[in-house]
Amino acid sequence: MQNLTISTQPIAGQKPGTSGLRKKTSVFMSRHYLENFIQSTFDAIGGVQGKSLVLGGDGRYFNDRAAQVILRMAAANGAARMIVGQGAVLSTPAASHLIRLNRADGGLILSASHNPGGRDADFGVKYNMANGGPAPEAVTEAIFARTQVIDSYRVIETVDVDFMKIGAQQIGKMEVLVVDPVSDYARLMESLFDFPKIRALFANGFRMRFDAMCAVTGPYATEILENRLGAAKGTVTHGTPLPDFGGMHPDPNPTWAHELMDEMMGADAPDFGAASDGDGDRNMVVGRGIYLSPSDSLAVLAGNAHLAPGYRAGLKGVARSMPTSAAVDRVAAALGIASHETPTGWKFFGNLLDAGKVTICGEESFGTGSDHVREKDGLWAVLLWLNILAERNEPVVEILNGHWRRFGRNYYSRHDYEALPIDQAEAVMGALRTRLTMLPGTRIEGMIIAAADDFAYSDPVDGSLSKSQGLRILFEGGSRFVLRLSGTGTEGATIRLYLESYVAGPEGLDVEVQEALTPVIRAAEALAGIRAATGRAGPDVVT
Ligand code: VG1
Ligand code: CO
């Protein structure tokens, strides 16, 4: 066993985006690429001498090789202990929990989340802090800065660790502890939700479908839903994680989870359906015959969380990302608690959760979670829904209709224009940005623009400022559209257009979503001209 210092050179473009560094798998596998980024991460956090870290990934292609390299580098850099999920697999929320449970100094999660996996697809690495949450911007910027000057990395030459063998192994002086990826997480879920009550629900014939999309949540969902809660065998489909996700695109939305959608909209549909993404932090929930927008799901969960044992004491506050609809704000107002608005990305919720200002957070992109970990958590959301359904004994559609009758409805949709030439996408953003100050007062599509800005966020806990987080055009009466560029893609640029319109009711609560949003969609095209500038006939994905 030899401790080596390998000379290297900076590699351009190692800048973490919304959620870690994501690149084509072949890029990650190229010479020194992974090593440079890992050493830069270690350097940026003040080294790993004597520290303990959690390590795991969503099982995609290159997951196991990357994990072996990271262990050798951690040992060479003096780490005391690495806690690794069996098979080098951990869902993102389970990794977050293990960091907190073991009081580790941080963790490395190998995932490109909802991006497809495989040799010709995407790979990613994310660093999480001691609180279990994604590294804040100051840390990701320090990592990026380090990648631009790195000249060497350290690694130990040794044989592979046996990732299948539960228990302790050694690399030099460093302990490698291989743990069951599911059991601690399942225990945490049992502490939050009324498992006997949910078990009774299933025993009474409640039927569910969970599509794990050949990604990491399969083993978690099978153990929790089928083994511990008694859902029928076969409730979980696509439950075996595969290196290429079986060719599926593990993004739980109506477009990519169309198998689940077809079943839930068909004759003899189950009572409840759900899907999750590559690394298990996102969820889509579907009722029999009814799709729920993630923003509505967040609002219903916030309004009913007190029905689950872990949240009986009530919520301290809620938070949503800026593009997420204001539906949860109305619930917060009714509960008399604060609602915070943050930039896109879970890292912005960490300080609010740590400071005890919020209990539940969510994003329009199918991410919901709470203060039980510091990541969004797909299965957690599914279990909270099940707990609520077991308590209320009403179909999902009734719960949703009741919610709209009480709070009004925030019609909501996101239109994605994917893989655009970068300069084209930036030109669209740039043109709208320069017009922002002139827009207030303008009448368009029968609406009047009340305000227009480039969203900036000042963190109420540490005072850090994050600028340029999305262009907002706000109309009188609560309608709006938002434009931002995706920070998770690996090909060209993706423009996300977020559309929202509020109807107080009691009339007009059951209009088709795109129809209800027509004036806002037209106003967005008139002002931002995405179709005109890109020549696209329409969005690639509509959620
Ligand atoms: C997207 C979503 C964002 C989410 C992020 C990471 O980012 O919009 O809400 O936090 O993915 O989720 P972007 O920059 O592409 O819009 V995950 O499940 O990929 O870790
Ligand atoms: Co994810």
Coordinates of C-alpha atoms and ligand atoms in Angstrom, one line a residue:
M1 CA 0.0 0.0 0.0
Q2 CA 1.6 3.2 -1.2
N3 CA 0.6 6.8 -0.5
L4 CA 1.0 8.7 -3.8
T5 CA 1.0 12.4 -4.7
I6 CA 0.0 12.6 -8.4
S7 CA 0.7 15.8 -10.4
T8 CA -2.3 17.2 -12.2
Q9 CA -3.5 20.4 -13.9
P10 CA -6.7 22.4 -13.5
I11 CA -9.5 21.2 -15.7
A12 CA -11.9 23.9 -17.0
G13 CA -15.6 23.9 -16.1
Q14 CA -15.7 22.1 -12.7
K15 CA -18.3 24.5 -11.4
P16 CA -21.0 23.0 -9.3
G17 CA -24.5 24.0 -10.4
T18 CA -27.9 23.9 -8.6
S19 CA -27.0 20.6 -7.1
G20 CA -23.4 19.6 -7.4
L21 CA -21.2 19.0 -10.4
R22 CA -22.9 17.2 -13.3
K23 CA -21.2 16.2 -16.5
K24 CA -21.3 13.5 -19.1
T25 CA -20.2 10.2 -17.6
S26 CA -17.3 10.0 -20.1
V27 CA -16.1 13.4 -18.9
F28 CA -16.1 12.2 -15.3
M29 CA -14.2 9.1 -16.4
S30 CA -11.6 11.0 -18.2
R31 CA -8.1 11.3 -16.8
H32 CA -7.8 13.1 -13.4
Y33 CA -11.4 14.6 -13.8
L34 CA -13.0 13.0 -10.7
E35 CA -9.7 13.1 -8.8
N36 CA -9.2 16.8 -9.4
F37 CA -12.8 17.6 -8.2
I38 CA -12.6 15.4 -5.1
Q39 CA -9.2 16.8 -4.0
S40 CA -10.5 20.3 -4.6
T41 CA -13.5 19.5 -2.4
F42 CA -11.3 18.2 0.4
D43 CA -9.0 21.2 0.1
A44 CA -11.9 23.7 0.1
I45 CA -13.3 22.3 3.3
G46 CA -10.0 22.6 5.1
G47 CA -8.8 19.0 4.4
V48 CA -10.3 15.7 5.8
Q49 CA -7.5 14.8 8.2
G50 CA -9.2 13.0 11.1
K51 CA -12.7 13.5 9.7
S52 CA -15.5 11.1 9.0
L53 CA -17.6 11.3 5.9
V54 CA -20.6 9.5 4.5
L55 CA -20.3 8.1 0.9
G56 CA -22.9 6.7 -1.4
G57 CA -24.7 7.2 -4.7
D58 CA -27.7 6.3 -6.7
G59 CA -26.1 3.3 -8.3
R60 CA -25.7 4.7 -11.8
Y61 CA -22.9 3.7 -14.2
F62 CA -19.5 4.5 -12.7
N63 CA -20.9 4.8 -9.2
D64 CA -18.9 1.9 -7.8
R65 CA -15.6 2.8 -9.5
A66 CA -15.9 6.5 -8.4
A67 CA -16.6 5.3 -4.9
Q68 CA -13.4 3.2 -4.8
V69 CA -11.3 6.1 -6.0
I70 CA -12.9 8.5 -3.5
L71 CA -12.1 6.0 -0.6
R72 CA -8.4 5.8 -1.7
M73 CA -8.2 9.6 -1.9
A74 CA -9.9 10.0 1.5
A75 CA -7.4 7.6 3.1
A76 CA -4.5 9.3 1.5
N77 CA -5.8 12.6 2.8
G78 CA -5.9 11.3 6.3
A79 CA -9.6 10.8 6.8
A80 CA -10.4 8.7 10.0
R81 CA -13.6 7.0 8.8
M82 CA -15.8 6.6 5.8
I83 CA -19.4 5.3 6.2
V84 CA -20.5 3.8 3.0
G85 CA -23.9 2.4 1.9
Q86 CA -23.8 -1.3 0.9
G87 CA -23.0 -1.5 -2.8
A88 CA -21.8 2.1 -2.5
V89 CA -25.5 2.9 -2.8
L90 CA -27.4 5.5 -0.7
S91 CA -30.4 7.6 -1.6
T92 CA -29.8 11.3 -1.2
P93 CA -32.1 11.6 1.8
A94 CA -30.7 8.5 3.4
A95 CA -27.2 9.9 3.0
S96 CA -28.3 13.1 4.6
H97 CA -29.8 11.1 7.5
L98 CA -26.6 9.1 8.0
I99 CA -24.5 12.2 8.2
R100 CA -26.7 13.5 11.0
L101 CA -27.1 10.2 12.8
N102 CA -23.4 9.5 12.9
R103 CA -22.4 13.1 13.5
A104 CA -20.1 12.8 10.4
D105 CA -18.3 15.9 9.2
G106 CA -20.0 15.7 5.8
G107 CA -20.7 13.4 2.9
L108 CA -20.2 12.8 -0.8
I109 CA -23.2 11.8 -2.9
L110 CA -22.6 10.4 -6.3
S111 CA -25.6 11.3 -8.5
A112 CA -26.9 13.3 -11.3
S113 CA -30.3 12.9 -9.8
H114 CA -33.1 13.0 -12.5
N115 CA -30.6 13.1 -15.4
P116 CA -30.4 9.7 -17.2
G117 CA -27.5 7.4 -16.3
G118 CA -25.2 5.2 -18.2
R119 CA -21.9 5.3 -20.1
D120 CA -23.3 7.8 -22.6
A121 CA -25.5 9.7 -20.1
D122 CA -24.7 11.7 -17.0
F123 CA -22.8 11.5 -13.7
G124 CA -22.5 13.8 -10.8
V125 CA -20.9 14.5 -7.4
K126 CA -22.3 16.6 -4.6
Y127 CA -20.8 17.5 -1.3
N128 CA -23.0 17.8 1.8
M129 CA -22.1 19.5 5.1
A130 CA -22.2 18.3 8.7
N131 CA -25.8 19.3 9.0
G132 CA -26.6 16.8 6.2
G133 CA -27.5 19.5 3.7
P134 CA -26.0 20.5 0.3
A135 CA -23.0 22.7 0.5
P136 CA -24.0 26.4 0.5
E137 CA -22.8 28.7 -2.3
A138 CA -19.8 30.0 -0.4
V139 CA -18.5 26.4 -0.2
T140 CA -19.2 25.4 -3.8
E141 CA -17.5 28.6 -4.9
A142 CA -14.4 27.7 -2.8
I143 CA -14.4 24.2 -4.4
F144 CA -14.6 25.8 -7.9
A145 CA -11.8 28.2 -7.1
R146 CA -9.6 25.3 -5.9
T147 CA -10.3 23.4 -9.2
Q148 CA -8.7 26.3 -11.1
V149 CA -5.4 26.1 -9.3
I150 CA -5.0 22.5 -8.3
D151 CA -1.6 20.9 -9.1
S152 CA -1.7 17.6 -7.4
Y153 CA -3.9 15.1 -5.6
R154 CA -3.3 12.3 -3.1
V155 CA -4.3 8.7 -3.5
I156 CA -3.4 5.4 -1.9
E157 CA -2.6 2.4 -4.2
T158 CA -4.5 -0.6 -2.8
V159 CA -7.0 -3.3 -3.5
D160 CA -10.8 -2.6 -3.8
V161 CA -13.0 -2.4 -0.7
D162 CA -15.7 -5.1 -0.7
F163 CA -18.8 -2.9 -0.9
M164 CA -21.1 -5.9 -0.4
K165 CA -19.7 -6.9 3.0
I166 CA -21.5 -5.1 5.9
G167 CA -19.1 -4.1 8.7
A168 CA -15.7 -2.5 9.1
Q169 CA -12.7 -2.8 6.8
Q170 CA -9.5 -0.8 6.7
I171 CA -7.6 1.2 4.1
G172 CA -4.4 1.9 5.8
K173 CA -5.3 3.8 9.0
M174 CA -8.8 4.7 7.7
E175 CA -11.8 2.7 8.7
V176 CA -14.4 1.9 6.0
L177 CA -17.8 1.0 7.6
V178 CA -20.2 -0.5 5.1
V179 CA -23.8 -0.2 6.3
D180 CA -27.2 -1.3 5.2
P181 CA -28.5 1.6 3.2
V182 CA -32.2 1.2 4.1
S183 CA -32.5 0.3 7.8
D184 CA -31.6 3.6 9.5
Y185 CA -33.7 5.5 7.1
A186 CA -36.7 3.2 7.6
R187 CA -36.4 3.6 11.3
L188 CA -36.4 7.4 10.9
M189 CA -39.7 7.1 8.8
E190 CA -41.2 4.9 11.6
S191 CA -40.5 7.6 14.1
L192 CA -42.3 10.3 12.0
F193 CA -45.4 8.4 10.8
D194 CA -48.2 6.3 12.2
F195 CA -47.1 3.0 10.7
P196 CA -49.9 0.9 12.4
K197 CA -52.5 3.3 11.0
I198 CA -51.1 3.1 7.4
R199 CA -50.8 -0.7 7.7
A200 CA -54.5 -0.8 8.6
L201 CA -55.2 1.3 5.5
F202 CA -53.5 -1.3 3.3
A203 CA -55.1 -4.2 5.2
N204 CA -58.5 -2.6 4.3
G205 CA -57.8 -2.9 0.6
F206 CA -56.2 0.4 -0.2
R207 CA -54.2 0.0 -3.4
M208 CA -51.1 1.8 -4.4
R209 CA -48.5 1.8 -7.2
F210 CA -45.0 3.1 -6.6
D211 CA -42.8 3.5 -9.7
A212 CA -39.1 3.5 -8.6
M213 CA -38.0 4.0 -12.2
C214 CA -35.2 1.5 -11.9
A215 CA -33.4 4.0 -9.7
V216 CA -32.3 4.1 -6.1
T217 CA -35.6 4.1 -4.2
G218 CA -36.6 0.6 -5.2
P219 CA -35.1 -1.1 -2.1
Y220 CA -36.3 1.6 0.2
A221 CA -39.9 1.6 -1.1
T222 CA -40.0 -2.2 -1.2
E223 CA -38.8 -2.5 2.4
I224 CA -41.0 0.3 3.8
L225 CA -44.2 0.0 1.7
E226 CA -44.4 -3.8 1.1
N227 CA -42.5 -5.3 4.0
R228 CA -43.2 -2.9 6.9
L229 CA -46.6 -1.4 5.8
G230 CA -48.1 -4.5 4.2
A231 CA -48.8 -3.0 0.8
A232 CA -49.5 -5.8 -1.7
K233 CA -46.4 -7.5 -3.2
G234 CA -45.7 -5.9 -6.6
T235 CA -46.9 -2.5 -5.4
V236 CA -43.4 -1.3 -6.2
T237 CA -42.5 -1.5 -9.9
H238 CA -39.2 -1.0 -11.6
G239 CA -37.8 -1.7 -8.1
T240 CA -34.3 -2.9 -8.9
P241 CA -31.8 -0.2 -9.3
L242 CA -29.9 -0.5 -12.6
P243 CA -26.7 1.3 -13.8
D244 CA -28.6 2.9 -16.7
F245 CA -32.0 3.0 -15.0
G246 CA -33.2 0.4 -17.5
G247 CA -33.1 3.2 -20.1
M248 CA -35.7 5.1 -18.1
H249 CA -35.4 8.8 -17.5
P250 CA -35.8 8.9 -13.7
D251 CA -37.5 12.2 -13.6
P252 CA -40.9 11.8 -11.8
N253 CA -43.2 14.0 -13.9
P254 CA -46.1 13.1 -16.1
T255 CA -43.9 13.1 -19.2
W256 CA -41.3 10.7 -17.9
A257 CA -43.4 8.7 -15.5
H258 CA -46.0 8.1 -18.2
E259 CA -46.5 4.4 -17.3
L260 CA -47.6 5.4 -13.8
M261 CA -49.8 8.2 -15.3
D262 CA -51.5 5.8 -17.7
E263 CA -52.3 3.4 -14.9
M264 CA -53.6 6.1 -12.6
M265 CA -55.8 7.7 -15.2
G266 CA -57.1 4.3 -16.5
A267 CA -60.0 2.1 -15.5
D268 CA -59.5 0.3 -12.2
A269 CA -56.7 2.6 -11.2
P270 CA -55.2 2.2 -7.7
D271 CA -56.1 4.6 -5.0
F272 CA -52.8 6.3 -4.9
G273 CA -49.7 6.4 -7.1
A274 CA -46.2 7.8 -6.7
A275 CA -42.8 7.9 -8.5
S276 CA -39.4 9.0 -7.5
D277 CA -36.2 10.2 -9.2
G278 CA -32.7 8.8 -9.7
D279 CA -31.4 9.6 -6.2
G280 CA -34.7 9.4 -4.3
D281 CA -35.1 13.0 -3.2
R282 CA -38.1 13.9 -5.5
N283 CA -41.6 12.6 -5.6
M284 CA -44.6 12.8 -7.9
V285 CA -47.9 11.8 -6.3
V286 CA -51.0 11.0 -8.2
G287 CA -54.5 10.3 -7.0
R288 CA -56.9 7.9 -8.8
G289 CA -57.8 9.9 -12.0
I290 CA -56.1 13.1 -10.7
Y291 CA -52.6 14.6 -11.1
L292 CA -51.3 16.9 -8.4
S293 CA -49.0 19.7 -9.2
P294 CA -46.0 19.6 -6.8
S295 CA -46.9 23.1 -5.5
D296 CA -50.4 21.9 -4.6
S297 CA -49.0 18.7 -3.0
L298 CA -46.7 20.9 -0.8
A299 CA -49.6 23.1 0.2
V300 CA -51.8 20.1 1.1
L301 CA -49.0 18.5 3.1
A302 CA -48.3 21.7 5.0
G303 CA -52.0 22.0 5.8
N304 CA -52.4 18.4 7.0
A305 CA -49.0 17.5 8.5
H306 CA -50.3 17.8 12.0
L307 CA -52.2 14.5 11.3
A308 CA -48.8 12.6 11.4
P309 CA -47.2 11.9 14.8
G310 CA -43.9 13.6 13.9
Y311 CA -45.6 16.9 13.2
R312 CA -48.4 16.9 15.8
A313 CA -46.9 19.9 17.5
G314 CA -47.5 22.0 14.4
L315 CA -45.1 23.6 11.9
K316 CA -42.6 26.4 12.9
G317 CA -42.9 27.8 9.4
V318 CA -42.7 26.8 5.8
A319 CA -40.4 27.7 2.9
R320 CA -40.7 27.3 -0.9
S321 CA -38.4 28.1 -3.8
M322 CA -39.3 31.3 -5.6
P323 CA -40.7 29.7 -8.7
T324 CA -42.9 27.4 -6.6
S325 CA -46.6 28.5 -6.5
A326 CA -47.9 30.6 -3.7
A327 CA -50.4 27.9 -2.7
V328 CA -48.4 27.1 0.5
D329 CA -48.2 30.7 1.5
R330 CA -52.0 30.7 1.9
V331 CA -51.8 27.7 4.1
A332 CA -49.1 29.4 6.2
A333 CA -51.2 32.5 6.5
A334 CA -54.1 30.4 7.8
L335 CA -51.9 28.6 10.3
G336 CA -50.4 31.9 11.4
I337 CA -46.8 30.9 10.5
A338 CA -44.2 32.4 8.3
S339 CA -43.6 31.4 4.7
H340 CA -40.1 32.0 3.3
E341 CA -39.2 32.4 -0.4
T342 CA -35.8 31.2 -1.4
P343 CA -33.9 30.7 -4.7
T344 CA -34.1 27.4 -6.5
G345 CA -32.1 24.5 -5.0
W346 CA -32.3 22.8 -1.6
K347 CA -29.1 24.3 -0.3
F348 CA -31.1 27.5 0.4
F349 CA -33.4 25.8 2.9
G350 CA -30.5 24.6 5.1
N351 CA -30.0 27.7 7.2
L352 CA -33.8 28.2 7.8
L353 CA -34.1 24.5 8.9
D354 CA -31.0 24.7 11.1
A355 CA -32.3 27.9 12.7
G356 CA -35.7 26.3 13.5
K357 CA -37.5 28.8 11.4
V358 CA -39.2 26.3 9.1
T359 CA -40.4 22.6 9.4
I360 CA -41.6 21.9 5.8
C361 CA -40.0 23.1 2.5
G362 CA -40.8 22.4 -1.1
E363 CA -40.0 23.1 -4.7
E364 CA -42.2 23.1 -7.8
S365 CA -39.8 20.5 -9.3
F366 CA -41.3 17.6 -7.3
G367 CA -39.2 18.1 -4.2
T368 CA -40.7 18.2 -0.7
G369 CA -39.1 17.6 2.7
S370 CA -38.9 18.6 6.3
D371 CA -36.5 19.2 9.1
H372 CA -36.0 15.4 9.6
V373 CA -33.1 15.6 7.2
R374 CA -31.5 18.4 5.2
E375 CA -32.5 17.2 1.7
K376 CA -35.7 16.8 -0.1
D377 CA -37.1 13.4 0.5
G378 CA -39.4 11.6 -2.0
L379 CA -40.5 8.6 0.2
W380 CA -41.0 10.9 3.1
A381 CA -43.6 12.9 1.1
V382 CA -45.3 9.7 0.0
L383 CA -45.5 8.4 3.6
L384 CA -46.9 11.8 4.8
W385 CA -49.5 11.5 2.1
L386 CA -50.3 8.0 3.2
N387 CA -50.6 9.0 6.8
I388 CA -52.9 11.9 5.8
L389 CA -55.0 9.5 3.7
A390 CA -55.2 7.0 6.5
E391 CA -56.4 9.7 8.9
R392 CA -58.8 11.5 6.6
N393 CA -60.3 8.5 4.9
E394 CA -61.1 10.4 1.7
P395 CA -59.8 10.0 -1.8
V396 CA -57.0 12.3 -3.0
V397 CA -59.4 14.1 -5.4
E398 CA -61.7 15.0 -2.5
I399 CA -58.8 16.3 -0.4
L400 CA -57.6 18.4 -3.2
N401 CA -61.0 19.8 -4.1
G402 CA -61.6 20.7 -0.5
H403 CA -58.2 22.4 -0.3
W404 CA -59.1 24.6 -3.4
R405 CA -62.5 25.4 -2.0
R406 CA -60.9 26.7 1.2
F407 CA -57.8 28.5 -0.1
G408 CA -58.6 29.1 -3.8
R409 CA -56.5 27.6 -6.6
N410 CA -53.0 28.6 -7.8
Y411 CA -53.1 27.2 -11.4
Y412 CA -49.5 26.3 -12.1
S413 CA -47.3 24.9 -14.9
R414 CA -43.7 24.8 -15.9
H415 CA -42.6 24.8 -19.6
D416 CA -39.1 23.6 -20.3
Y417 CA -37.2 24.5 -23.5
E418 CA -34.4 22.0 -23.4
A419 CA -30.9 21.7 -25.0
L420 CA -31.0 25.2 -26.6
P421 CA -27.8 26.8 -27.9
I422 CA -26.3 28.6 -24.9
D423 CA -26.0 31.9 -26.6
Q424 CA -29.6 31.8 -27.8
A425 CA -30.9 31.1 -24.3
E426 CA -28.7 33.8 -22.8
A427 CA -30.0 36.2 -25.4
V428 CA -33.6 35.6 -24.4
M429 CA -32.7 36.1 -20.7
G430 CA -30.6 39.2 -21.5
A431 CA -33.3 40.9 -23.6
L432 CA -36.0 40.5 -21.0
R433 CA -33.6 41.5 -18.2
T434 CA -32.8 44.9 -19.8
R435 CA -36.6 45.6 -20.1
L436 CA -37.6 44.8 -16.5
T437 CA -37.6 48.4 -15.2
M438 CA -39.8 49.6 -18.0
L439 CA -42.5 46.9 -17.6
P440 CA -44.5 47.9 -14.5
G441 CA -47.8 49.5 -15.4
T442 CA -47.9 47.8 -18.9
R443 CA -51.2 46.2 -19.8
I444 CA -51.0 42.9 -21.6
E445 CA -53.5 40.1 -22.3
G446 CA -56.0 42.0 -20.0
M447 CA -53.5 42.0 -17.1
I448 CA -51.5 44.8 -15.6
I449 CA -47.8 44.3 -14.7
A450 CA -47.4 45.2 -11.0
A451 CA -43.7 44.5 -10.7
A452 CA -40.8 43.0 -12.6
D453 CA -37.4 42.1 -11.2
D454 CA -34.4 39.8 -11.2
F455 CA -34.9 37.8 -8.0
A456 CA -32.3 38.3 -5.3
Y457 CA -32.3 36.5 -1.9
S458 CA -30.8 37.7 1.3
D459 CA -30.4 34.8 3.7
P460 CA -32.1 35.9 7.0
V461 CA -29.8 33.7 9.0
D462 CA -26.3 34.4 7.7
G463 CA -27.0 37.5 5.6
S464 CA -25.5 36.1 2.4
L465 CA -26.8 37.6 -0.8
S466 CA -27.6 35.5 -3.9
K467 CA -28.4 37.5 -7.0
S468 CA -29.8 36.7 -10.5
Q469 CA -32.0 33.9 -9.4
G470 CA -34.7 34.3 -12.0
L471 CA -36.6 37.0 -13.9
R472 CA -40.1 37.6 -12.3
I473 CA -43.0 39.3 -14.0
L474 CA -45.7 39.8 -11.5
F475 CA -49.2 40.9 -12.5
E476 CA -51.9 42.5 -10.4
G477 CA -54.1 39.9 -8.9
G478 CA -51.4 37.3 -8.2
S479 CA -50.7 35.9 -11.7
R480 CA -47.0 35.8 -12.7
F481 CA -44.4 34.2 -14.9
V482 CA -40.8 33.5 -14.1
L483 CA -37.9 32.7 -16.4
R484 CA -34.6 31.1 -15.4
L485 CA -31.9 28.9 -16.8
S486 CA -31.5 25.4 -15.5
G487 CA -28.3 24.7 -13.4
T488 CA -28.4 20.9 -13.6
G489 CA -28.2 20.1 -17.4
T490 CA -25.2 18.8 -19.2
E491 CA -26.1 19.8 -22.8
G492 CA -26.6 23.3 -24.0
A493 CA -29.0 25.4 -22.0
T494 CA -32.5 24.9 -20.7
I495 CA -35.0 27.7 -20.2
R496 CA -37.6 27.1 -17.6
L497 CA -40.7 29.2 -17.9
Y498 CA -42.8 29.0 -14.7
L499 CA -46.5 30.1 -15.0
E500 CA -49.0 30.8 -12.3
S501 CA -52.5 32.3 -12.0
Y502 CA -54.7 32.5 -8.9
V503 CA -58.5 32.0 -8.8
A504 CA -60.2 32.5 -5.4
G505 CA -63.3 30.5 -6.3
P506 CA -65.9 29.2 -5.7
E507 CA -66.2 29.4 -9.5
G508 CA -63.5 28.5 -11.9
L509 CA -61.7 25.9 -9.8
D510 CA -61.8 23.1 -12.2
V511 CA -60.5 24.6 -15.5
E512 CA -57.9 22.6 -17.5
V513 CA -54.5 24.0 -16.3
Q514 CA -53.1 25.1 -19.6
E515 CA -56.3 26.8 -20.5
A516 CA -56.5 28.6 -17.2
L517 CA -53.0 29.8 -17.8
T518 CA -53.5 31.0 -21.4
P519 CA -53.3 34.7 -20.8
V520 CA -50.1 34.3 -18.8
I521 CA -48.6 32.0 -21.5
R522 CA -49.4 34.5 -24.2
A523 CA -48.0 37.4 -22.1
A524 CA -44.8 35.4 -21.5
E525 CA -44.3 34.8 -25.2
A526 CA -45.1 38.5 -26.0
L527 CA -42.6 39.8 -23.5
A528 CA -39.9 37.1 -23.5
G529 CA -40.3 35.7 -27.1
I530 CA -38.8 32.3 -26.3
R531 CA -40.5 30.6 -29.3
A532 CA -39.7 33.5 -31.6
A533 CA -36.0 33.6 -30.6
T534 CA -35.4 29.9 -30.6
G535 CA -37.7 28.8 -33.5
R536 CA -39.2 26.1 -31.2
A537 CA -42.9 25.4 -31.7
G538 CA -43.4 24.8 -28.0
P539 CA -41.8 23.4 -24.8
D540 CA -40.2 20.0 -24.7
V541 CA -41.6 19.1 -21.3
V542 CA -44.7 20.5 -19.6
T543 CA -45.3 19.8 -15.9
Ligands
VG1_1 C1 -33.6 21.5 -10.8 C2 -34.8 21.9 -10.1 C3 -34.6 22.4 -8.7 C4 -33.9 21.2 -7.9 C5 -32.6 20.8 -8.7 C6 -32.0 19.6 -8.1 O1 -32.7 22.5 -10.9 O2 -35.4 23.0 -10.9 O3 -35.7 22.8 -8.1 O4 -33.5 21.7 -6.7 O5 -33.0 20.4 -10.0 O6 -32.8 18.6 -7.9 P1 -32.5 23.4 -12.2 O7 -31.3 24.4 -11.9 O8 -32.2 22.5 -13.3 O9 -33.8 24.1 -12.5 V1 -32.3 17.0 -8.0 O10 -33.5 16.0 -7.6 O11 -31.7 17.1 -9.5 O12 -30.9 16.9 -6.9
CO2 CO -32.9 14.2 -7.2

